[in-house]
Short mmCIF file of C-alpha atoms and ligand atoms in Angstrom, two decimals:
data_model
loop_
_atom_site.label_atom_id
_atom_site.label_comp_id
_atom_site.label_asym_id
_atom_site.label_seq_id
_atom_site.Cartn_x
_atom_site.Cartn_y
_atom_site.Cartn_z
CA UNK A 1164 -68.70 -45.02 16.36
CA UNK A 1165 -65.85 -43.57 18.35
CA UNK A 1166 -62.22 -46.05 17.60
CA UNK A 1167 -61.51 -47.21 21.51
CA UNK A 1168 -59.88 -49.61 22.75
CA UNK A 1169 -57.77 -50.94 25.42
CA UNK A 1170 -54.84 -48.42 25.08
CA UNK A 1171 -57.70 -46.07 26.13
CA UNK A 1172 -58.54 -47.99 28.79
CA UNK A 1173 -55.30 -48.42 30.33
CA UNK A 1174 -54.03 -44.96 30.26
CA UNK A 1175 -57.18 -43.83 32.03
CA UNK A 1176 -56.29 -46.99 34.44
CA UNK A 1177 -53.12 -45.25 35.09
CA UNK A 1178 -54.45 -42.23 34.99
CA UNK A 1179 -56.89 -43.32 37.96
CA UNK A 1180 -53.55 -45.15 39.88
CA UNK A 1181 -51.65 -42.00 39.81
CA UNK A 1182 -52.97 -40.56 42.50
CA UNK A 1183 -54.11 -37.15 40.31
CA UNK A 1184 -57.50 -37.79 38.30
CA UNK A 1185 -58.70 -34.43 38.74
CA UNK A 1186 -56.90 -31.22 35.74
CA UNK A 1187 -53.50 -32.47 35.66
CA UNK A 1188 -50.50 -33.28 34.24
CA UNK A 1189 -52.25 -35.38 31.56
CA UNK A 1190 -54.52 -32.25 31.20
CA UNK A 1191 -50.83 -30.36 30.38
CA UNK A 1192 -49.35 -32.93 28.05
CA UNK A 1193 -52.79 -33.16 26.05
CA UNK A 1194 -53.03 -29.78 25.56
CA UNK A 1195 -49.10 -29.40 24.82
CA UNK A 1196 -49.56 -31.86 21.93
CA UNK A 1197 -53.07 -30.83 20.64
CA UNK A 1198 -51.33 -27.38 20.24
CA UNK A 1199 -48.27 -28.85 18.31
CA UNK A 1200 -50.53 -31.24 16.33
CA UNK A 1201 -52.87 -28.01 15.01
CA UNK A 1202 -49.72 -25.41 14.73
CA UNK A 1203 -51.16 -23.15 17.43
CA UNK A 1204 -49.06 -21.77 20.39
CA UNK A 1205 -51.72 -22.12 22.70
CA UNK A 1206 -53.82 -24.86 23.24
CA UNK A 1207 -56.63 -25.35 26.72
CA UNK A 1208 -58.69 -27.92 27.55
CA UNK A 1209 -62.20 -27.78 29.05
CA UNK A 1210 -65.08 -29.82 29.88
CA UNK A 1211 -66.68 -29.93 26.81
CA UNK A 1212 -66.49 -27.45 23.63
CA UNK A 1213 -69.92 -25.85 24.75
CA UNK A 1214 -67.88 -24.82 27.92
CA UNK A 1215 -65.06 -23.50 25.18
CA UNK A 1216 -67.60 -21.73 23.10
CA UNK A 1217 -68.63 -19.85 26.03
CA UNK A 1218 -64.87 -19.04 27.20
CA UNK A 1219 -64.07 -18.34 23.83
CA UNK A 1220 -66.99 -15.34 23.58
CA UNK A 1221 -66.25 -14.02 26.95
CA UNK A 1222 -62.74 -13.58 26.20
CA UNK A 1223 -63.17 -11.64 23.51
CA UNK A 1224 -65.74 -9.14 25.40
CA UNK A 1225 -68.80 -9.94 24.43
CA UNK A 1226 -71.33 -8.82 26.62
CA UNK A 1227 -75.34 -7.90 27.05
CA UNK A 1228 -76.13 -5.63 24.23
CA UNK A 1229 -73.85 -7.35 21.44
CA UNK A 1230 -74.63 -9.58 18.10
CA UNK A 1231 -73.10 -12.10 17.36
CA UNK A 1232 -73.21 -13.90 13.83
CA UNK A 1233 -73.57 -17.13 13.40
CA UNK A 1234 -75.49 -20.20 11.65
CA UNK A 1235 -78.90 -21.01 12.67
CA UNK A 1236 -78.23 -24.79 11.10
CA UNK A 1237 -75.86 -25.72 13.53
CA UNK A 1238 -76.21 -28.13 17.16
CA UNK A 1239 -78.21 -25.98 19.17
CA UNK A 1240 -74.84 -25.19 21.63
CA UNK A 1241 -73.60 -22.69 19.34
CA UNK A 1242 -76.40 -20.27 19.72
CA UNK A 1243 -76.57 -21.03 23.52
CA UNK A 1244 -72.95 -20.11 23.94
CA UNK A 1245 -74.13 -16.56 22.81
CA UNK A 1246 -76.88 -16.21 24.96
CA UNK A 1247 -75.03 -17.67 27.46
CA UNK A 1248 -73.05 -14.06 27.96
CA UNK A 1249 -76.34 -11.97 27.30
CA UNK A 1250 -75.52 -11.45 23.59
CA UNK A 1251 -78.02 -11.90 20.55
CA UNK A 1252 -77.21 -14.66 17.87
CA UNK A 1253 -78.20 -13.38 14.53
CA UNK A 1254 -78.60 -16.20 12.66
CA UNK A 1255 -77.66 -16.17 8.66
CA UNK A 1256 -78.47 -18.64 6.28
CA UNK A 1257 -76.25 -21.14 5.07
CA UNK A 1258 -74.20 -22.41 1.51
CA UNK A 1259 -76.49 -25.41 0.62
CA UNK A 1260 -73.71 -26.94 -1.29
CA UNK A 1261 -71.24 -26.74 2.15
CA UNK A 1262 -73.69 -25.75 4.57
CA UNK A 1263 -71.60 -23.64 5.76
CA UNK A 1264 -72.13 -20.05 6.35
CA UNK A 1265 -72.45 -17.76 3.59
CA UNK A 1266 -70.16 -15.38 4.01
CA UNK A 1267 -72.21 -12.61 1.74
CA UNK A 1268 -74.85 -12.87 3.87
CA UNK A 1269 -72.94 -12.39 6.61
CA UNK A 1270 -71.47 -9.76 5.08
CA UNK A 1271 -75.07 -8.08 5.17
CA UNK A 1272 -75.97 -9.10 8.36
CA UNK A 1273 -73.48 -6.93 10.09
CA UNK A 1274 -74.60 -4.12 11.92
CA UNK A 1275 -73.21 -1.36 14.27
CA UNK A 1276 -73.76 -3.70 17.14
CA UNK A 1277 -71.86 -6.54 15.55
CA UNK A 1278 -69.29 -7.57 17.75
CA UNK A 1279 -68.29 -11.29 16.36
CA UNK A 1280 -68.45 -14.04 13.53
CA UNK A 1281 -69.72 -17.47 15.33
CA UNK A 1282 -68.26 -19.79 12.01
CA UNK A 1283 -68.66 -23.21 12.21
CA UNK A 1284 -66.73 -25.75 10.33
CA UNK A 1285 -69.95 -27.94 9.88
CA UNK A 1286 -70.22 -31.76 10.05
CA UNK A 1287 -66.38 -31.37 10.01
CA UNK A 1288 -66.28 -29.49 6.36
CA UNK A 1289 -64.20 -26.16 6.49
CA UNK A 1290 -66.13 -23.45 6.25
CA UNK A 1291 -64.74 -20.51 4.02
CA UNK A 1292 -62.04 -18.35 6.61
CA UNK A 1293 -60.45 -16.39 4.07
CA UNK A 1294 -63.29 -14.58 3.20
CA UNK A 1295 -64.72 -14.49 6.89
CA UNK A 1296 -61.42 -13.36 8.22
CA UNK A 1297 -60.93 -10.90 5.59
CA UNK A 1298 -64.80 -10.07 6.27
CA UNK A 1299 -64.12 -9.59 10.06
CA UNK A 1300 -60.92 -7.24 9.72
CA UNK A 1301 -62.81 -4.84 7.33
CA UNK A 1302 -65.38 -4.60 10.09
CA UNK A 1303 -63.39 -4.43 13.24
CA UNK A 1304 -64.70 -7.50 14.67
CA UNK A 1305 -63.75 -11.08 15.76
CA UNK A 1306 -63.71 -14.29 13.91
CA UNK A 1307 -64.45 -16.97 16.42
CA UNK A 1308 -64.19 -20.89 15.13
CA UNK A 1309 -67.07 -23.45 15.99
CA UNK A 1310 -64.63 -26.38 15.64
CA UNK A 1311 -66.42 -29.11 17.18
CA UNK A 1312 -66.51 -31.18 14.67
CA UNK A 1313 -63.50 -30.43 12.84
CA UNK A 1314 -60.36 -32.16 14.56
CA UNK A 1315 -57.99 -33.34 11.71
CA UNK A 1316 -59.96 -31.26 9.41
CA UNK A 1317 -57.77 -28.93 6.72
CA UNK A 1318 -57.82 -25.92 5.13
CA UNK A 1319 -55.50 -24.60 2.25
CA UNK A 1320 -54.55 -21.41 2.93
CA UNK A 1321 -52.10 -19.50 0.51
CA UNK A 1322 -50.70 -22.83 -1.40
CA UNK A 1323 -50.45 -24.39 2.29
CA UNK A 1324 -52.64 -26.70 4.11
CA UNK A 1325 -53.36 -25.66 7.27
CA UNK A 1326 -54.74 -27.74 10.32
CA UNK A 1327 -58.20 -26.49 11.35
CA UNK A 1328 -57.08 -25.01 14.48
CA UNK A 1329 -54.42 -23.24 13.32
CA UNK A 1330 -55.08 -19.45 14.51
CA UNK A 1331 -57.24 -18.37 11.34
CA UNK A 1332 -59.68 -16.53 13.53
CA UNK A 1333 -58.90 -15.34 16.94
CA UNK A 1334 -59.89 -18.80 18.55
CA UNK A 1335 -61.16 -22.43 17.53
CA UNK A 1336 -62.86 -24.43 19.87
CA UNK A 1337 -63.27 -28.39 19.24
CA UNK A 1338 -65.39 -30.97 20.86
CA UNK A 1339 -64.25 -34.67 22.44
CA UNK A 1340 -67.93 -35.94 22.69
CA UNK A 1341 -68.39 -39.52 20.65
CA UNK A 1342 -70.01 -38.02 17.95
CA UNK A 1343 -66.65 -36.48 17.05
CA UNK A 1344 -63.73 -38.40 15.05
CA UNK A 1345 -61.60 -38.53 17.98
CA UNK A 1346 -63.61 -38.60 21.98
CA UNK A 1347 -62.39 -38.49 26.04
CA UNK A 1348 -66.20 -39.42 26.54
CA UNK A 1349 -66.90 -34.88 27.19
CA UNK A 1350 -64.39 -32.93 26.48
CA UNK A 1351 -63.36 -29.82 25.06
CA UNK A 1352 -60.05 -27.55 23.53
CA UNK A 1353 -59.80 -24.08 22.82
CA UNK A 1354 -56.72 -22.71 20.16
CA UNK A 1355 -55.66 -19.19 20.43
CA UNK A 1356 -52.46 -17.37 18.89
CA UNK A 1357 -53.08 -15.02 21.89
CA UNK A 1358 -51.39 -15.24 24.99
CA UNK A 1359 -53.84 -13.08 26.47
CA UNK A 1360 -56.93 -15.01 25.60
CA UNK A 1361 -54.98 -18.54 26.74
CA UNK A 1362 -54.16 -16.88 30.13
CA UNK A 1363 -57.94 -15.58 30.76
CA UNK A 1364 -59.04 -19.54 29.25
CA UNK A 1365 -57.04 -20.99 31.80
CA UNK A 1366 -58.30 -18.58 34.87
CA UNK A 1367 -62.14 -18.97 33.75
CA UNK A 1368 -62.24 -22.52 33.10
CA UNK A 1369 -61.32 -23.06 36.96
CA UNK A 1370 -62.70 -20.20 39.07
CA UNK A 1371 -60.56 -17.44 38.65
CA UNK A 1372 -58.08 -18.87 40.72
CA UNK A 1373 -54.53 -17.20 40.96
CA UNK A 1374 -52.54 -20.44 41.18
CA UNK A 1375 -53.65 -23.41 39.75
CA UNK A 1376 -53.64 -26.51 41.91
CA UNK A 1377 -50.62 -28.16 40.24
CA UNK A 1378 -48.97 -25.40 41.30
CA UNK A 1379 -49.81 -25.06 45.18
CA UNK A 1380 -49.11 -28.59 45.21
CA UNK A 1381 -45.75 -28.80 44.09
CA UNK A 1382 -44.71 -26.02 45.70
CA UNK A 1383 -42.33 -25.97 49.03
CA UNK A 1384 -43.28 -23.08 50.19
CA UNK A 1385 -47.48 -22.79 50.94
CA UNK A 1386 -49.21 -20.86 48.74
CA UNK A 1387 -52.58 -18.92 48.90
CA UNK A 1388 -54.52 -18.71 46.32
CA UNK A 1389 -56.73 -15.90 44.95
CA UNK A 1390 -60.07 -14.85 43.29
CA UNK A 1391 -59.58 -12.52 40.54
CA UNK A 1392 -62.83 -12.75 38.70
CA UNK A 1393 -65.83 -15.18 38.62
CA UNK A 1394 -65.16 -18.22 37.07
CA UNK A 1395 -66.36 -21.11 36.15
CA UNK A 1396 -65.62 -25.30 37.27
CA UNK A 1397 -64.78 -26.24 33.29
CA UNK A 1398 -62.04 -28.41 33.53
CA UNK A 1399 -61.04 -31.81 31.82
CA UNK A 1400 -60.09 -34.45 34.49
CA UNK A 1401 -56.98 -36.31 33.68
CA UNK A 1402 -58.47 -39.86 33.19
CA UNK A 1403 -60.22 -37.81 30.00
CA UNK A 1404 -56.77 -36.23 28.92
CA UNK A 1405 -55.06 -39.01 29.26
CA UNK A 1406 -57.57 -40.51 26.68
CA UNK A 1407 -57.10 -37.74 24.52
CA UNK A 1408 -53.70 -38.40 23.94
CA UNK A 1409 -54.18 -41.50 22.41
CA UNK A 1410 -57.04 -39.97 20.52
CA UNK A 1411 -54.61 -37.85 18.95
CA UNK A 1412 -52.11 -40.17 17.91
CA UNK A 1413 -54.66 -42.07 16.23
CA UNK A 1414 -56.37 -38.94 14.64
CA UNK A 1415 -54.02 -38.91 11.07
CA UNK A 1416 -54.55 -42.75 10.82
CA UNK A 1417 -58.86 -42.33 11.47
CA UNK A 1418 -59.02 -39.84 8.53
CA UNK A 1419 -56.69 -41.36 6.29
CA UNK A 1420 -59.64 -44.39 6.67
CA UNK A 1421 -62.17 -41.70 6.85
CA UNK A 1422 -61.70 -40.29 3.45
CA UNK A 1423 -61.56 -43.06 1.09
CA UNK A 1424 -64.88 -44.00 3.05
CA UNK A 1425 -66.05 -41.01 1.65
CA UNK A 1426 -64.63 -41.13 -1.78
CA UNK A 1427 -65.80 -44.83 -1.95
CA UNK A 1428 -69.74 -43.06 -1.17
CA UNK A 1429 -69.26 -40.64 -3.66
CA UNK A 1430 -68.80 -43.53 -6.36
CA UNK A 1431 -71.60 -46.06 -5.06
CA UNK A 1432 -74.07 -42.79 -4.96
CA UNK A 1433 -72.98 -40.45 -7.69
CA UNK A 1434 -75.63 -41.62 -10.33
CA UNK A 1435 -78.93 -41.91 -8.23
CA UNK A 1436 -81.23 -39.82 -9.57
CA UNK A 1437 -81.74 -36.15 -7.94
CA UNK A 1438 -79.30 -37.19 -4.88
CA UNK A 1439 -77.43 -35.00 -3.75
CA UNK A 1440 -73.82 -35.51 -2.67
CA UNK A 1441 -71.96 -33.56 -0.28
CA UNK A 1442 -69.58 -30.58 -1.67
CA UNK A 1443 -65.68 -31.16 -0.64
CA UNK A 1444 -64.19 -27.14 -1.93
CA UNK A 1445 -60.93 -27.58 -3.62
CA UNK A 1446 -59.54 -25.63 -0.52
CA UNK A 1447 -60.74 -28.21 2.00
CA UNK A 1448 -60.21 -31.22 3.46
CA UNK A 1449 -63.07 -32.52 5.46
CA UNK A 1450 -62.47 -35.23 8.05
CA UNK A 1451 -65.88 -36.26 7.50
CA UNK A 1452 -67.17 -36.85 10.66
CA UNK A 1453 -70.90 -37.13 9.11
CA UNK A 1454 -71.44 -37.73 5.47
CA UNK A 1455 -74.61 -35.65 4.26
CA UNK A 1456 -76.39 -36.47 1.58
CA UNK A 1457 -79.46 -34.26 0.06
CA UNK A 1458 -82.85 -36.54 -0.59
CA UNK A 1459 -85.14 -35.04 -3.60
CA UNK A 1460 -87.52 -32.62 -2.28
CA UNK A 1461 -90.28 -35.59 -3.79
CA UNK A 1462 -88.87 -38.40 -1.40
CA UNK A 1463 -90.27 -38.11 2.45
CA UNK A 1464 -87.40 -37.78 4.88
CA UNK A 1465 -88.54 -39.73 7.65
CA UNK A 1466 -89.88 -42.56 5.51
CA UNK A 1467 -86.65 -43.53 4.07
CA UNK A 1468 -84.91 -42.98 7.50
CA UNK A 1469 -87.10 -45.43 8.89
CA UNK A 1470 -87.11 -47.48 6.37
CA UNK A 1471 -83.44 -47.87 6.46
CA UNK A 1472 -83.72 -48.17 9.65
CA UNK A 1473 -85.84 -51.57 9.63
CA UNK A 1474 -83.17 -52.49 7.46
CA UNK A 1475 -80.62 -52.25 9.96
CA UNK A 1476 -79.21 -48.97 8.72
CA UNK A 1477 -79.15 -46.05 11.16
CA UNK A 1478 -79.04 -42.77 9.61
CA UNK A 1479 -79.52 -39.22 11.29
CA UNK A 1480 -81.72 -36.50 10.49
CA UNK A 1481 -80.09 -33.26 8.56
CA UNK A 1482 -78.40 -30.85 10.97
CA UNK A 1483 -80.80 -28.98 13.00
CA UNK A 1484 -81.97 -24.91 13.02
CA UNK A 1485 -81.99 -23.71 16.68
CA UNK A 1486 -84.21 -20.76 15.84
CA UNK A 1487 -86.82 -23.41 14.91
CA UNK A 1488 -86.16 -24.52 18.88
CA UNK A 1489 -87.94 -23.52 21.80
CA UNK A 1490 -85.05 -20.70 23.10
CA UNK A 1491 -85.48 -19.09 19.60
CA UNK A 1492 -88.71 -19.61 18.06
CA UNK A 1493 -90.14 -16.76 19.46
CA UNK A 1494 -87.36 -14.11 17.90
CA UNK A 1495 -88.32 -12.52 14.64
CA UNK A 1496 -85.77 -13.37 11.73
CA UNK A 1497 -83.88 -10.74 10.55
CA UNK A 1498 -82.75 -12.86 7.54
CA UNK A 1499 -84.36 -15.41 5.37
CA UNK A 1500 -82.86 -18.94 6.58
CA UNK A 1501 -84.72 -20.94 3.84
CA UNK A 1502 -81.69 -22.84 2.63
CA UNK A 1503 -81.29 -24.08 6.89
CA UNK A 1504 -84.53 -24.90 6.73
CA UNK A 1505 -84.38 -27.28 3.21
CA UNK A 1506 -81.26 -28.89 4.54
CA UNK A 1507 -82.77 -29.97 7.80
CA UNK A 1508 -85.59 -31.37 6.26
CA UNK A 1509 -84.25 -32.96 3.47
CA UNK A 1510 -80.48 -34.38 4.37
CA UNK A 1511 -79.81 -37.16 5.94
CA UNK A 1512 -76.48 -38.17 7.69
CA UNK A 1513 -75.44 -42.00 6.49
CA UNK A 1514 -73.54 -44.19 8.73
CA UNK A 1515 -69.52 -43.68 8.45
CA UNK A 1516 -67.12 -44.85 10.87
CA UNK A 1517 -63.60 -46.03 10.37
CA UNK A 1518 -64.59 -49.47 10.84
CA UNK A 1519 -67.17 -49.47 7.97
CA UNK A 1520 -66.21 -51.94 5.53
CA UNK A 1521 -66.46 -51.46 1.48
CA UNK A 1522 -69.47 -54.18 2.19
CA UNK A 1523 -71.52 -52.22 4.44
CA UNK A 1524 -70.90 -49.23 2.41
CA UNK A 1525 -72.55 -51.10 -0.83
CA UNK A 1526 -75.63 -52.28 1.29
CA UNK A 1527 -75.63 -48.38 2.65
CA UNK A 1528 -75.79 -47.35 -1.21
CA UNK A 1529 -77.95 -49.75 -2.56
CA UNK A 1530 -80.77 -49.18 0.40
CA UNK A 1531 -80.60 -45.87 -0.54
CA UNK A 1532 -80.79 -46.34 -4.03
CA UNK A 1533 -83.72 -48.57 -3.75
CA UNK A 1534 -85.48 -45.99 -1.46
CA UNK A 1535 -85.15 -42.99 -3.90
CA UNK A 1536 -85.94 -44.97 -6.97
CA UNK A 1537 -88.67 -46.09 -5.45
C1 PLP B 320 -71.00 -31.20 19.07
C2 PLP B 320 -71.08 -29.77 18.77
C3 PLP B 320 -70.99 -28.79 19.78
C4 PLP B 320 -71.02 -29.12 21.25
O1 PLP B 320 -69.95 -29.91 21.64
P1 PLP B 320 -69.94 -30.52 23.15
O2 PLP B 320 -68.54 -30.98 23.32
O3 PLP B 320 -70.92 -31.66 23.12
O4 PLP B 320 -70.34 -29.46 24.08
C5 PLP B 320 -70.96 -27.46 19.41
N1 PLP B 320 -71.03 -27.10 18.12
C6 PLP B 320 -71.14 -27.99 17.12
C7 PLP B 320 -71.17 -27.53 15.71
C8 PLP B 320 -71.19 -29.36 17.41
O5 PLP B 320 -71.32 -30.24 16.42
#
């Protein structure tokens, strides 16, 4: 449940009066202060992070031929983003306690045609960069953030923690869709500590033209523009950015209410039987956009989702595996992806919102704790 209200809705109001609705100055100022907010020196906004994954990949050169790590247990977008530019996901299994990618398996998934790690920072939970960055240099390959999730999320790095975001790997990309902590409705930012990759971003994401709009209109002189590769229509409108920007300044104050929402969980479920909880590394700091909990392999998934669910309690189904999908099915594994499999089919996501009061976390808990004992 996204936090919205009417300081949303009257910045997009303006937004709409100013006379420039379409990538903007509001599209500027958002990605200014998204930048500033994560510690990266470049920041661009998109339509959407699919659109970013995609940008993010072709930036970095990956092309027909390639491989391109990344989790199988994941929203389906990641993998599309690498067939998207022709390249093969090779899917590795996951860390059941983070479900986040392993990065030994990684390790022994690369191969001579490796050109990229696809890591994503799961159901907002960092995954483990030190190890994939370190993993990436030894190889000669890039380390490419599936962020979506993980706005506000942090990462200790060193004795410092570090916003997710933050150049770790060569670029993060984050998502603005409702299912995230902070939402423009779509919308999508990619972080880069190269000016390189920012300029080619900023060229793709509306057609490969020369001089932006903004530009040509503020300009006394007329301007033509040109072509210099083909792009893509991925911008953010303005009425979205300008929504963003209150997003933001809201995002510290949503996970300082997130977390105890989680801690509060971890005390209401810790002693049910064979539950298990989700795995917080001493390094991280989740924002926890979904809370994941592990049934016992005894207790039928759907059963207690619907149950709950005729209770009043909406719950979601374990991340899914794209290779268990229609685009994938078909592909042989190369590597076993049991633990994917077990967590799709045996978490569930629980409601958690930063409007949830300690009530409805206590009916959440003691649902649940009737359905697993039974
Ligand atoms: C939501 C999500 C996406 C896609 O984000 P959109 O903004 O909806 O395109 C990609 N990857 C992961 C891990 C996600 O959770």
């Amino acid at each position: 449940m996204p936090v919205l209200d009417a300081t949303e809705a009257n910045v997009a109001r303006d937004a709409v009066l100013s006379g420039w609705v379409s990538q903007g100055p509001q599209v500027l100022a958002f990605e200014q202060e998204f930048a500033a907010l994560v510690g990266a020196p470049y920041a661009c906004a998109v339509s959407n992070c699919t659109t970013a994954l995609h940008l993010a990949l072709l930036a970095v050169g990956i092309q027909p031929g390639d491989e391109v790590i990344t989790a199988s247990h994941s929203f389906i977008a990641s993998a599309n983003s690498i067939r998207y530019c022709g390249a093969t996901p090779v899917f590795v299994d996951i860390d059941p306690a983070t479900y986040n990618l392993d990065p030994d398996r990684v390790a022994e998934a690369i191969t001579e045609r490796t050109r990229a790690i696809l890591a994503v920072h799961q159901m907002g939970m960092p995954c483990d960069l030190p190890a994939l960055t370190a993993l990436a240099k030894r190889h000669g390959i890039v380390l490419i953030e599936d962020a979506a999730c993980a706005a506000g999320s942090q990462i200790n790095i060193n004795g410092t923690w570090d916003a997710i975001g933050k150049p770790h790997g060569e670029i993060a990309c984050f998502s603005f869709h409702p299912r995230k902590v902070i939402t423009t409705g779509e919308g999508g930012m990619l972080t880069t500590a190269s000016a390189d990759f920012a300029q080619k971003f900023k060229l793709s994401r509306q057609h490969g033209m020369s001089v932006p709009d903004t530009v040509r209109h503020g300009s006394p002189q007329v301007i033509f523009e040109d072509y210099l590769s083909v792009g893509f229509n991925y911008r953010m409108t303005d009425m979205q950015a300008a929504i963003g920007r209150k997003q933001l300044e809201r995002l510290p104050d949503i996970i300082l209410r997130r977390r105890p929402l989680a801690a509060r969980y971890a005390d209401l479920l810790g002693n049910i039987e064979g539950l298990i909880l989700p795995f917080e590394p001493k390094w991280a700091r989740s924002n926890w956009q979904s809370y994941c909990v592990r049934l016992p392999d005894r207790v039928d998934q759907k059963a207690v989702m619907q149950s709950l669910l005729d209770q009043g309690i909406a719950t979601r189904r374990g991340i899914m595996c794209a290779h268990r999908e229609a685009p994938y099915r078909d592909e042989p594994l190369r590597h076993s992806l049991k633990e994917s499999e077990h967590a799709q089919d045996h978490a569930i996501l629980l409601p958690i919102y930063a409007q949830m009061t300690d009530d409805d976390l206590v009916r959440v808990a003691d649902a649940v704790r009737a359905e697993i004992n039974g």
